[in-house]
Structure formats: C-alpha cells, structure tokens
C-alpha cells in the first residue's frame, strides 16, 4: 500500500471491439443509475473517511516514506464494519451481479462486501494459483512489471455487471488488468472501488516523472470505467510512532 516514482508501459489493448462497445453501452446505463443514487453514496475524504483515516498511520517501508496499510482498521472491528457498510450502501441500488477481489488484500475486503450485497465473490489471482483460468496481459505497477492477473473462465458471464475491489489504487496498473479480464469474459466493470486512492497519480504533470493513470486508461481504451476511493492521501496524515526496535523487513510486493 504505497508508491514509488516509476513509469507505466503501454499495455495490450483488447481486440474484441464488439465486447467493448457492449460494455460501454451498459456502463452508460450504470453511470446514469449511480448519478440518481448519489445521495446514498459517500463523499471521498468526507466525515466518515477522515475518521477512518486516523486508524491508518503511515510509516517508511523499503525506502518509501509513506506506506499505507489496512492493518490499522482491520484491528478495529467497528471501523472495518463501517467500511463494509459504506461500500455496501454505495453499491446496493446500482444493481451489480458480482464482486471481484484482487490478490491479495481484495480477498480481505471483497467477501464481506459481497456478503452484505448478497452477491457472488470471485478472486483475481496471480498466475499459477488457480486452474482453468484466463490471463490478462502483463501490466506495470508502482513496484515494477508484473505478469498477467488471472480469473477462472466460468467466473463471469457475458453481460455481468462487476464491482472490482482492492485496498488501494496508485498507478492503476493492477486495476487495468482486472478491467481487461472482466471484458475478456464479456462482463462490464461497474466501478473499481478502493479504500485508498492516491490522487497524485490520476493525471500528474508531464514533467513530474510520475506515471499517469489517465494516460494508461486512455491508451487501453478503458477511461470510461470509473475508479472510486473512499480516502485520499490528502487526509492520510497520521504518521506512525515507530518503536525503537522497528525493523523494515518486508519483501517487495
């Protein structure tokens, strides 16, 4: 749950034009429904988000000065439940058919949200972790290049409206792979929803050296897929107090 300065490579663009056109038509209907139910959604960095942000202190990790980890609110059942309730309220009346969670923190957040919505949950995993899968093209993250994300072939049916869940969106590389997977199976991504959205990567100045999520999604022809985060870095201002024996012993994600 962090970021580094790196550049995203242009990824493979899906060639199934018919599927994309169908997806975009369905997505317009979905966005219309979302606008009609805006009063039932939660504002990014609103009152609830600011309170939750206080349970997520940042700390240095592998040379990254601000590493955001969901362990803070997972240790507080009332806050974790609040997040599940917020996401469930946002998507209850939109009419999704399934929830897909990204390896691995999406497996923590996705199932309780799917249960609250009474919708099936599907895993999107790293290559080689499940049988009978389809694989997305390789993608780039803030940590470097990654091989394709996978989902089982029968997880999503043509026309299914899918909510994609992850803990954090930075450069958007992992989310782009998940969107392509859903489209490959004929589904429509209603929205990619994350607890944290790092806005600095949405459309940074060209001379900043930061990868642009907007450019990546434009190059992949998926810019019409909405991305929503409950909390942004603007309110994640709680610096962790490190113990004297704090050890940065984590591995690369």
PDB file of C-alpha atoms in Angstrom:
ATOM      1  CA  UNK A   1       0.000   0.000   0.000  1.00  0.00           C
ATOM      2  CA  UNK A   2       2.472   2.604  -1.117  1.00  0.00           C
ATOM      3  CA  UNK A   3       4.026   4.316  -4.066  1.00  0.00           C
ATOM      4  CA  UNK A   4       7.278   4.941  -5.877  1.00  0.00           C
ATOM      5  CA  UNK A   5       8.117   7.116  -8.845  1.00  0.00           C
ATOM      6  CA  UNK A   6       8.031   4.877 -11.905  1.00  0.00           C
ATOM      7  CA  UNK A   7       6.619   4.892 -15.409  1.00  0.00           C
ATOM      8  CA  UNK A   8       3.919   2.577 -16.714  1.00  0.00           C
ATOM      9  CA  UNK A   9       4.479   0.804 -20.021  1.00  0.00           C
ATOM     10  CA  UNK A  10       1.653   0.858 -22.543  1.00  0.00           C
ATOM     11  CA  UNK A  11      -0.282  -2.361 -22.171  1.00  0.00           C
ATOM     12  CA  UNK A  12      -2.040  -4.602 -24.620  1.00  0.00           C
ATOM     13  CA  UNK A  13      -5.357  -3.270 -25.877  1.00  0.00           C
ATOM     14  CA  UNK A  14      -8.209  -5.824 -26.034  1.00  0.00           C
ATOM     15  CA  UNK A  15      -9.157  -6.572 -29.638  1.00  0.00           C
ATOM     16  CA  UNK A  16     -12.760  -7.587 -29.046  1.00  0.00           C
ATOM     17  CA  UNK A  17     -14.334  -4.347 -30.240  1.00  0.00           C
ATOM     18  CA  UNK A  18     -17.888  -5.701 -30.017  1.00  0.00           C
ATOM     19  CA  UNK A  19     -17.446  -6.640 -26.363  1.00  0.00           C
ATOM     20  CA  UNK A  20     -16.019  -3.208 -25.578  1.00  0.00           C
ATOM     21  CA  UNK A  21     -18.877  -1.414 -27.322  1.00  0.00           C
ATOM     22  CA  UNK A  22     -21.466  -3.504 -25.459  1.00  0.00           C
ATOM     23  CA  UNK A  23     -19.613  -2.842 -22.223  1.00  0.00           C
ATOM     24  CA  UNK A  24     -19.595   0.910 -22.794  1.00  0.00           C
ATOM     25  CA  UNK A  25     -23.322   0.964 -23.560  1.00  0.00           C
ATOM     26  CA  UNK A  26     -24.079  -0.943 -20.363  1.00  0.00           C
ATOM     27  CA  UNK A  27     -21.682   1.303 -18.447  1.00  0.00           C
ATOM     28  CA  UNK A  28     -23.581   4.431 -19.528  1.00  0.00           C
ATOM     29  CA  UNK A  29     -26.745   2.946 -18.047  1.00  0.00           C
ATOM     30  CA  UNK A  30     -24.842   2.096 -14.874  1.00  0.00           C
ATOM     31  CA  UNK A  31     -23.427   5.620 -14.525  1.00  0.00           C
ATOM     32  CA  UNK A  32     -26.908   7.049 -15.001  1.00  0.00           C
ATOM     33  CA  UNK A  33     -28.161   4.855 -12.174  1.00  0.00           C
ATOM     34  CA  UNK A  34     -25.231   5.928  -9.991  1.00  0.00           C
ATOM     35  CA  UNK A  35     -25.976   9.621 -10.541  1.00  0.00           C
ATOM     36  CA  UNK A  36     -29.579   9.063  -9.491  1.00  0.00           C
ATOM     37  CA  UNK A  37     -28.474   7.449  -6.235  1.00  0.00           C
ATOM     38  CA  UNK A  38     -25.679   9.899  -5.432  1.00  0.00           C
ATOM     39  CA  UNK A  39     -27.385  10.814  -2.152  1.00  0.00           C
ATOM     40  CA  UNK A  40     -26.765   7.249  -0.989  1.00  0.00           C
ATOM     41  CA  UNK A  41     -23.030   7.315  -1.686  1.00  0.00           C
ATOM     42  CA  UNK A  42     -20.208   8.569   0.478  1.00  0.00           C
ATOM     43  CA  UNK A  43     -18.027  11.526  -0.417  1.00  0.00           C
ATOM     44  CA  UNK A  44     -14.305  10.948  -0.789  1.00  0.00           C
ATOM     45  CA  UNK A  45     -12.471  12.396   2.226  1.00  0.00           C
ATOM     46  CA  UNK A  46     -15.793  13.176   3.889  1.00  0.00           C
ATOM     47  CA  UNK A  47     -16.510  12.960   7.602  1.00  0.00           C
ATOM     48  CA  UNK A  48     -16.545   9.157   7.695  1.00  0.00           C
ATOM     49  CA  UNK A  49     -13.397   8.892   5.600  1.00  0.00           C
ATOM     50  CA  UNK A  50     -11.474  11.331   7.781  1.00  0.00           C
ATOM     51  CA  UNK A  51     -12.311   9.347  10.897  1.00  0.00           C
ATOM     52  CA  UNK A  52     -11.257   6.076   9.260  1.00  0.00           C
ATOM     53  CA  UNK A  53      -8.021   7.672   8.030  1.00  0.00           C
ATOM     54  CA  UNK A  54      -6.927   8.177  11.619  1.00  0.00           C
ATOM     55  CA  UNK A  55      -6.751   4.392  12.033  1.00  0.00           C
ATOM     56  CA  UNK A  56      -4.287   4.127   9.118  1.00  0.00           C
ATOM     57  CA  UNK A  57      -0.954   5.632  10.169  1.00  0.00           C
ATOM     58  CA  UNK A  58       1.768   5.712   7.541  1.00  0.00           C
ATOM     59  CA  UNK A  59       5.330   4.558   8.044  1.00  0.00           C
ATOM     60  CA  UNK A  60       8.532   4.071   5.989  1.00  0.00           C
ATOM     61  CA  UNK A  61       8.852   0.859   4.044  1.00  0.00           C
ATOM     62  CA  UNK A  62      11.584  -0.167   1.593  1.00  0.00           C
ATOM     63  CA  UNK A  63      12.672   3.420   1.017  1.00  0.00           C
ATOM     64  CA  UNK A  64       9.114   4.657   0.567  1.00  0.00           C
ATOM     65  CA  UNK A  65       8.401   7.421   3.084  1.00  0.00           C
ATOM     66  CA  UNK A  66       4.635   6.890   3.283  1.00  0.00           C
ATOM     67  CA  UNK A  67       3.379   3.324   3.262  1.00  0.00           C
ATOM     68  CA  UNK A  68      -0.359   2.958   3.914  1.00  0.00           C
ATOM     69  CA  UNK A  69      -1.546  -0.331   5.376  1.00  0.00           C
ATOM     70  CA  UNK A  70      -5.074  -1.597   6.001  1.00  0.00           C
ATOM     71  CA  UNK A  71      -3.892  -3.481   9.089  1.00  0.00           C
ATOM     72  CA  UNK A  72      -4.776  -0.428  11.162  1.00  0.00           C
ATOM     73  CA  UNK A  73      -8.511  -0.666  10.606  1.00  0.00           C
ATOM     74  CA  UNK A  74      -8.561  -4.475  10.346  1.00  0.00           C
ATOM     75  CA  UNK A  75      -7.514  -4.476  14.006  1.00  0.00           C
ATOM     76  CA  UNK A  76     -10.599  -2.408  14.848  1.00  0.00           C
ATOM     77  CA  UNK A  77     -13.748  -4.451  14.094  1.00  0.00           C
ATOM     78  CA  UNK A  78     -16.054  -1.447  14.399  1.00  0.00           C
ATOM     79  CA  UNK A  79     -14.067   0.510  11.805  1.00  0.00           C
ATOM     80  CA  UNK A  80     -13.762  -2.485   9.482  1.00  0.00           C
ATOM     81  CA  UNK A  81     -17.536  -2.962   9.717  1.00  0.00           C
ATOM     82  CA  UNK A  82     -18.049   0.726   8.973  1.00  0.00           C
ATOM     83  CA  UNK A  83     -16.031   0.413   5.768  1.00  0.00           C
ATOM     84  CA  UNK A  84     -18.014  -2.647   4.692  1.00  0.00           C
ATOM     85  CA  UNK A  85     -21.244  -0.754   5.408  1.00  0.00           C
ATOM     86  CA  UNK A  86     -20.089   2.260   3.392  1.00  0.00           C
ATOM     87  CA  UNK A  87     -19.202   0.160   0.358  1.00  0.00           C
ATOM     88  CA  UNK A  88     -22.400  -1.883   0.625  1.00  0.00           C
ATOM     89  CA  UNK A  89     -24.503   1.288   0.833  1.00  0.00           C
ATOM     90  CA  UNK A  90     -22.767   2.750  -2.219  1.00  0.00           C
ATOM     91  CA  UNK A  91     -23.447  -0.263  -4.436  1.00  0.00           C
ATOM     92  CA  UNK A  92     -26.686  -1.636  -3.027  1.00  0.00           C
ATOM     93  CA  UNK A  93     -29.003   0.040  -5.526  1.00  0.00           C
ATOM     94  CA  UNK A  94     -26.697   0.146  -8.536  1.00  0.00           C
ATOM     95  CA  UNK A  95     -27.537  -3.415  -9.469  1.00  0.00           C
ATOM     96  CA  UNK A  96     -24.228  -5.283  -9.612  1.00  0.00           C
ATOM     97  CA  UNK A  97     -24.114  -9.010 -10.354  1.00  0.00           C
ATOM     98  CA  UNK A  98     -20.770  -9.953  -8.809  1.00  0.00           C
ATOM     99  CA  UNK A  99     -17.807  -8.715  -6.789  1.00  0.00           C
ATOM    100  CA  UNK A 100     -14.221  -9.435  -7.876  1.00  0.00           C
ATOM    101  CA  UNK A 101     -11.334  -9.010  -5.424  1.00  0.00           C
ATOM    102  CA  UNK A 102      -7.693  -8.518  -6.359  1.00  0.00           C
ATOM    103  CA  UNK A 103      -4.871 -10.627  -4.954  1.00  0.00           C
ATOM    104  CA  UNK A 104      -4.355 -10.312  -2.077  1.00  0.00           C
ATOM    105  CA  UNK A 105      -5.950  -7.544   0.005  1.00  0.00           C
ATOM    106  CA  UNK A 106      -9.017  -7.564  -2.194  1.00  0.00           C
ATOM    107  CA  UNK A 107      -9.621 -11.042  -0.744  1.00  0.00           C
ATOM    108  CA  UNK A 108      -9.930  -9.445   2.703  1.00  0.00           C
ATOM    109  CA  UNK A 109     -12.257  -6.610   1.683  1.00  0.00           C
ATOM    110  CA  UNK A 110     -14.301  -8.208  -1.094  1.00  0.00           C
ATOM    111  CA  UNK A 111     -16.014 -11.153   0.632  1.00  0.00           C
ATOM    112  CA  UNK A 112     -17.730  -9.197   3.448  1.00  0.00           C
ATOM    113  CA  UNK A 113     -18.898  -6.589   0.933  1.00  0.00           C
ATOM    114  CA  UNK A 114     -20.213  -9.328  -1.369  1.00  0.00           C
ATOM    115  CA  UNK A 115     -21.998 -10.974   1.567  1.00  0.00           C
ATOM    116  CA  UNK A 116     -23.598  -7.677   2.562  1.00  0.00           C
ATOM    117  CA  UNK A 117     -24.837  -7.275  -1.023  1.00  0.00           C
ATOM    118  CA  UNK A 118     -25.752 -10.985  -1.314  1.00  0.00           C
ATOM    119  CA  UNK A 119     -23.689 -11.264  -4.492  1.00  0.00           C
ATOM    120  CA  UNK A 120     -21.084 -13.866  -5.548  1.00  0.00           C
ATOM    121  CA  UNK A 121     -17.415 -13.137  -4.971  1.00  0.00           C
ATOM    122  CA  UNK A 122     -14.636 -14.107  -7.379  1.00  0.00           C
ATOM    123  CA  UNK A 123     -10.880 -13.978  -6.941  1.00  0.00           C
ATOM    124  CA  UNK A 124      -8.458 -12.427  -9.408  1.00  0.00           C
ATOM    125  CA  UNK A 125      -5.146 -14.092  -8.655  1.00  0.00           C
ATOM    126  CA  UNK A 126      -1.544 -14.163  -9.732  1.00  0.00           C
ATOM    127  CA  UNK A 127      -0.653 -16.625 -12.461  1.00  0.00           C
ATOM    128  CA  UNK A 128      -0.483 -20.285 -11.493  1.00  0.00           C
ATOM    129  CA  UNK A 129      -2.674 -20.066  -8.380  1.00  0.00           C
ATOM    130  CA  UNK A 130      -5.955 -21.416  -9.862  1.00  0.00           C
ATOM    131  CA  UNK A 131      -6.926 -23.950 -12.563  1.00  0.00           C
ATOM    132  CA  UNK A 132      -8.908 -23.250 -15.741  1.00  0.00           C
ATOM    133  CA  UNK A 133      -8.174 -19.540 -15.974  1.00  0.00           C
ATOM    134  CA  UNK A 134      -7.888 -16.744 -18.485  1.00  0.00           C
ATOM    135  CA  UNK A 135      -4.946 -14.374 -18.103  1.00  0.00           C
ATOM    136  CA  UNK A 136      -4.688 -10.647 -18.668  1.00  0.00           C
ATOM    137  CA  UNK A 137      -1.719  -9.127 -20.483  1.00  0.00           C
ATOM    138  CA  UNK A 138       1.293  -8.193 -18.324  1.00  0.00           C
ATOM    139  CA  UNK A 139       0.959  -4.901 -16.504  1.00  0.00           C
ATOM    140  CA  UNK A 140       3.013  -2.299 -14.685  1.00  0.00           C
ATOM    141  CA  UNK A 141       2.657  -1.285 -11.035  1.00  0.00           C
ATOM    142  CA  UNK A 142       4.413   1.271  -8.845  1.00  0.00           C
ATOM    143  CA  UNK A 143       6.690  -1.622  -7.808  1.00  0.00           C
ATOM    144  CA  UNK A 144       7.616  -2.690 -11.335  1.00  0.00           C
ATOM    145  CA  UNK A 145       6.371  -5.034 -14.089  1.00  0.00           C
ATOM    146  CA  UNK A 146       4.018  -7.915 -13.329  1.00  0.00           C
ATOM    147  CA  UNK A 147       2.818 -10.942 -15.258  1.00  0.00           C
ATOM    148  CA  UNK A 148      -0.889 -11.142 -16.040  1.00  0.00           C
ATOM    149  CA  UNK A 149      -3.699 -11.399 -13.499  1.00  0.00           C
ATOM    150  CA  UNK A 150      -5.946 -14.484 -13.792  1.00  0.00           C
ATOM    151  CA  UNK A 151      -9.574 -15.409 -13.188  1.00  0.00           C
ATOM    152  CA  UNK A 152     -11.390 -18.695 -13.734  1.00  0.00           C
ATOM    153  CA  UNK A 153     -13.130 -18.924 -17.090  1.00  0.00           C
ATOM    154  CA  UNK A 154     -16.606 -19.522 -15.694  1.00  0.00           C
ATOM    155  CA  UNK A 155     -16.495 -16.810 -13.027  1.00  0.00           C
ATOM    156  CA  UNK A 156     -18.144 -14.076 -15.082  1.00  0.00           C
ATOM    157  CA  UNK A 157     -20.926 -14.434 -17.619  1.00  0.00           C
ATOM    158  CA  UNK A 158     -21.500 -12.211 -20.626  1.00  0.00           C
ATOM    159  CA  UNK A 159     -23.218  -9.004 -19.558  1.00  0.00           C
ATOM    160  CA  UNK A 160     -22.464  -9.414 -15.833  1.00  0.00           C
ATOM    161  CA  UNK A 161     -22.037  -6.089 -14.034  1.00  0.00           C
ATOM    162  CA  UNK A 162     -18.941  -6.494 -11.894  1.00  0.00           C
ATOM    163  CA  UNK A 163     -17.631  -4.466  -8.973  1.00  0.00           C
ATOM    164  CA  UNK A 164     -13.819  -4.718  -8.636  1.00  0.00           C
ATOM    165  CA  UNK A 165     -12.446  -4.336  -5.098  1.00  0.00           C
ATOM    166  CA  UNK A 166      -8.896  -3.599  -3.941  1.00  0.00           C
ATOM    167  CA  UNK A 167      -7.352  -1.835  -0.977  1.00  0.00           C
ATOM    168  CA  UNK A 168      -5.506   0.958  -2.793  1.00  0.00           C
ATOM    169  CA  UNK A 169      -5.147   2.405  -6.264  1.00  0.00           C
ATOM    170  CA  UNK A 170      -1.959   4.219  -7.225  1.00  0.00           C
ATOM    171  CA  UNK A 171      -0.787   3.958 -10.844  1.00  0.00           C
ATOM    172  CA  UNK A 172      -3.815   1.858 -11.812  1.00  0.00           C
ATOM    173  CA  UNK A 173      -1.803  -0.959 -13.387  1.00  0.00           C
ATOM    174  CA  UNK A 174      -3.405  -3.761 -11.378  1.00  0.00           C
ATOM    175  CA  UNK A 175      -6.888  -2.328 -11.854  1.00  0.00           C
ATOM    176  CA  UNK A 176      -6.289  -2.080 -15.599  1.00  0.00           C
ATOM    177  CA  UNK A 177      -5.503  -5.808 -15.686  1.00  0.00           C
ATOM    178  CA  UNK A 178      -8.697  -6.589 -13.764  1.00  0.00           C
ATOM    179  CA  UNK A 179     -10.809  -4.482 -16.138  1.00  0.00           C
ATOM    180  CA  UNK A 180      -9.341  -6.281 -19.120  1.00  0.00           C
ATOM    181  CA  UNK A 181     -10.105  -9.660 -17.513  1.00  0.00           C
ATOM    182  CA  UNK A 182     -13.751  -8.758 -16.989  1.00  0.00           C
ATOM    183  CA  UNK A 183     -14.018  -7.504 -20.570  1.00  0.00           C
ATOM    184  CA  UNK A 184     -12.342 -10.637 -21.925  1.00  0.00           C
ATOM    185  CA  UNK A 185     -15.179 -12.680 -20.390  1.00  0.00           C
ATOM    186  CA  UNK A 186     -17.847 -10.318 -21.708  1.00  0.00           C
ATOM    187  CA  UNK A 187     -18.624  -8.569 -18.432  1.00  0.00           C
ATOM    188  CA  UNK A 188     -18.900  -4.876 -17.568  1.00  0.00           C
ATOM    189  CA  UNK A 189     -16.933  -3.233 -14.767  1.00  0.00           C
ATOM    190  CA  UNK A 190     -19.415  -1.037 -12.930  1.00  0.00           C
ATOM    191  CA  UNK A 191     -16.651   0.555 -10.876  1.00  0.00           C
ATOM    192  CA  UNK A 192     -13.251  -0.144  -9.377  1.00  0.00           C
ATOM    193  CA  UNK A 193     -13.565   0.606  -5.659  1.00  0.00           C
ATOM    194  CA  UNK A 194     -10.693   1.024  -3.232  1.00  0.00           C
ATOM    195  CA  UNK A 195     -10.344   2.169   0.348  1.00  0.00           C
ATOM    196  CA  UNK A 196      -7.462   4.477  -0.619  1.00  0.00           C
ATOM    197  CA  UNK A 197      -6.924   6.407  -3.850  1.00  0.00           C
ATOM    198  CA  UNK A 198      -3.612   8.195  -4.381  1.00  0.00           C
ATOM    199  CA  UNK A 199      -4.791  11.189  -6.410  1.00  0.00           C
ATOM    200  CA  UNK A 200      -1.238  12.210  -7.265  1.00  0.00           C
ATOM    201  CA  UNK A 201      -1.246   9.517  -9.975  1.00  0.00           C
ATOM    202  CA  UNK A 202      -4.566  10.422 -11.627  1.00  0.00           C
ATOM    203  CA  UNK A 203      -3.156  12.971 -14.072  1.00  0.00           C
ATOM    204  CA  UNK A 204       0.227  14.323 -12.902  1.00  0.00           C
ATOM    205  CA  UNK A 205       2.152  16.983 -14.851  1.00  0.00           C
ATOM    206  CA  UNK A 206       4.177  15.501 -17.694  1.00  0.00           C
ATOM    207  CA  UNK A 207       7.430  16.746 -16.152  1.00  0.00           C
ATOM    208  CA  UNK A 208       6.730  15.223 -12.722  1.00  0.00           C
ATOM    209  CA  UNK A 209       8.226  11.819 -13.520  1.00  0.00           C
ATOM    210  CA  UNK A 210       5.090  10.141 -12.141  1.00  0.00           C
ATOM    211  CA  UNK A 211       3.079   7.635 -14.178  1.00  0.00           C
ATOM    212  CA  UNK A 212      -0.367   8.841 -15.217  1.00  0.00           C
ATOM    213  CA  UNK A 213      -3.388   6.634 -14.583  1.00  0.00           C
ATOM    214  CA  UNK A 214      -5.401   8.745 -17.003  1.00  0.00           C
ATOM    215  CA  UNK A 215      -2.893   8.153 -19.791  1.00  0.00           C
ATOM    216  CA  UNK A 216      -2.727   4.429 -19.047  1.00  0.00           C
ATOM    217  CA  UNK A 217      -6.507   4.043 -19.103  1.00  0.00           C
ATOM    218  CA  UNK A 218      -6.726   6.170 -22.257  1.00  0.00           C
ATOM    219  CA  UNK A 219      -4.132   4.044 -24.037  1.00  0.00           C
ATOM    220  CA  UNK A 220      -6.077   0.905 -23.074  1.00  0.00           C
ATOM    221  CA  UNK A 221      -9.441   2.419 -24.063  1.00  0.00           C
ATOM    222  CA  UNK A 222     -10.835   1.891 -20.556  1.00  0.00           C
ATOM    223  CA  UNK A 223     -11.027   5.516 -19.403  1.00  0.00           C
ATOM    224  CA  UNK A 224     -14.816   5.212 -19.197  1.00  0.00           C
ATOM    225  CA  UNK A 225     -14.507   2.765 -16.277  1.00  0.00           C
ATOM    226  CA  UNK A 226     -14.954   4.717 -13.009  1.00  0.00           C
ATOM    227  CA  UNK A 227     -12.461   4.425 -10.171  1.00  0.00           C
ATOM    228  CA  UNK A 228     -13.531   5.425  -6.656  1.00  0.00           C
ATOM    229  CA  UNK A 229     -11.615   5.613  -3.419  1.00  0.00           C
ATOM    230  CA  UNK A 230     -13.061   6.408  -0.013  1.00  0.00           C
ATOM    231  CA  UNK A 231      -9.890   8.046   1.303  1.00  0.00           C
ATOM    232  CA  UNK A 232      -7.142  10.014  -0.456  1.00  0.00           C
ATOM    233  CA  UNK A 233      -3.633  10.902   0.633  1.00  0.00           C
ATOM    234  CA  UNK A 234      -4.939  14.389   1.498  1.00  0.00           C
ATOM    235  CA  UNK A 235      -6.383  13.094   4.785  1.00  0.00           C
ATOM    236  CA  UNK A 236      -3.910  10.272   5.469  1.00  0.00           C
ATOM    237  CA  UNK A 237      -1.789  12.487   7.686  1.00  0.00           C
ATOM    238  CA  UNK A 238      -1.342  10.276  10.726  1.00  0.00           C
ATOM    239  CA  UNK A 239       2.366   9.461  10.987  1.00  0.00           C
ATOM    240  CA  UNK A 240       3.115   6.256  12.875  1.00  0.00           C
ATOM    241  CA  UNK A 241       5.177   6.420  16.045  1.00  0.00           C
ATOM    242  CA  UNK A 242       7.811   3.770  15.451  1.00  0.00           C
ATOM    243  CA  UNK A 243       9.174   1.658  18.267  1.00  0.00           C
ATOM    244  CA  UNK A 244      12.902   1.619  18.817  1.00  0.00           C
ATOM    245  CA  UNK A 245      13.131  -1.945  17.531  1.00  0.00           C
ATOM    246  CA  UNK A 246      11.107  -1.223  14.360  1.00  0.00           C
ATOM    247  CA  UNK A 247      12.538  -3.288  11.519  1.00  0.00           C
ATOM    248  CA  UNK A 248      11.834  -2.782   7.854  1.00  0.00           C
ATOM    249  CA  UNK A 249      11.900  -6.489   6.968  1.00  0.00           C
ATOM    250  CA  UNK A 250       9.107  -6.733   4.407  1.00  0.00           C
ATOM    251  CA  UNK A 251       9.526  -8.190   0.952  1.00  0.00           C
ATOM    252  CA  UNK A 252       8.712  -6.497  -2.346  1.00  0.00           C
ATOM    253  CA  UNK A 253       5.006  -6.789  -3.202  1.00  0.00           C
TER     254      UNK A 253
END
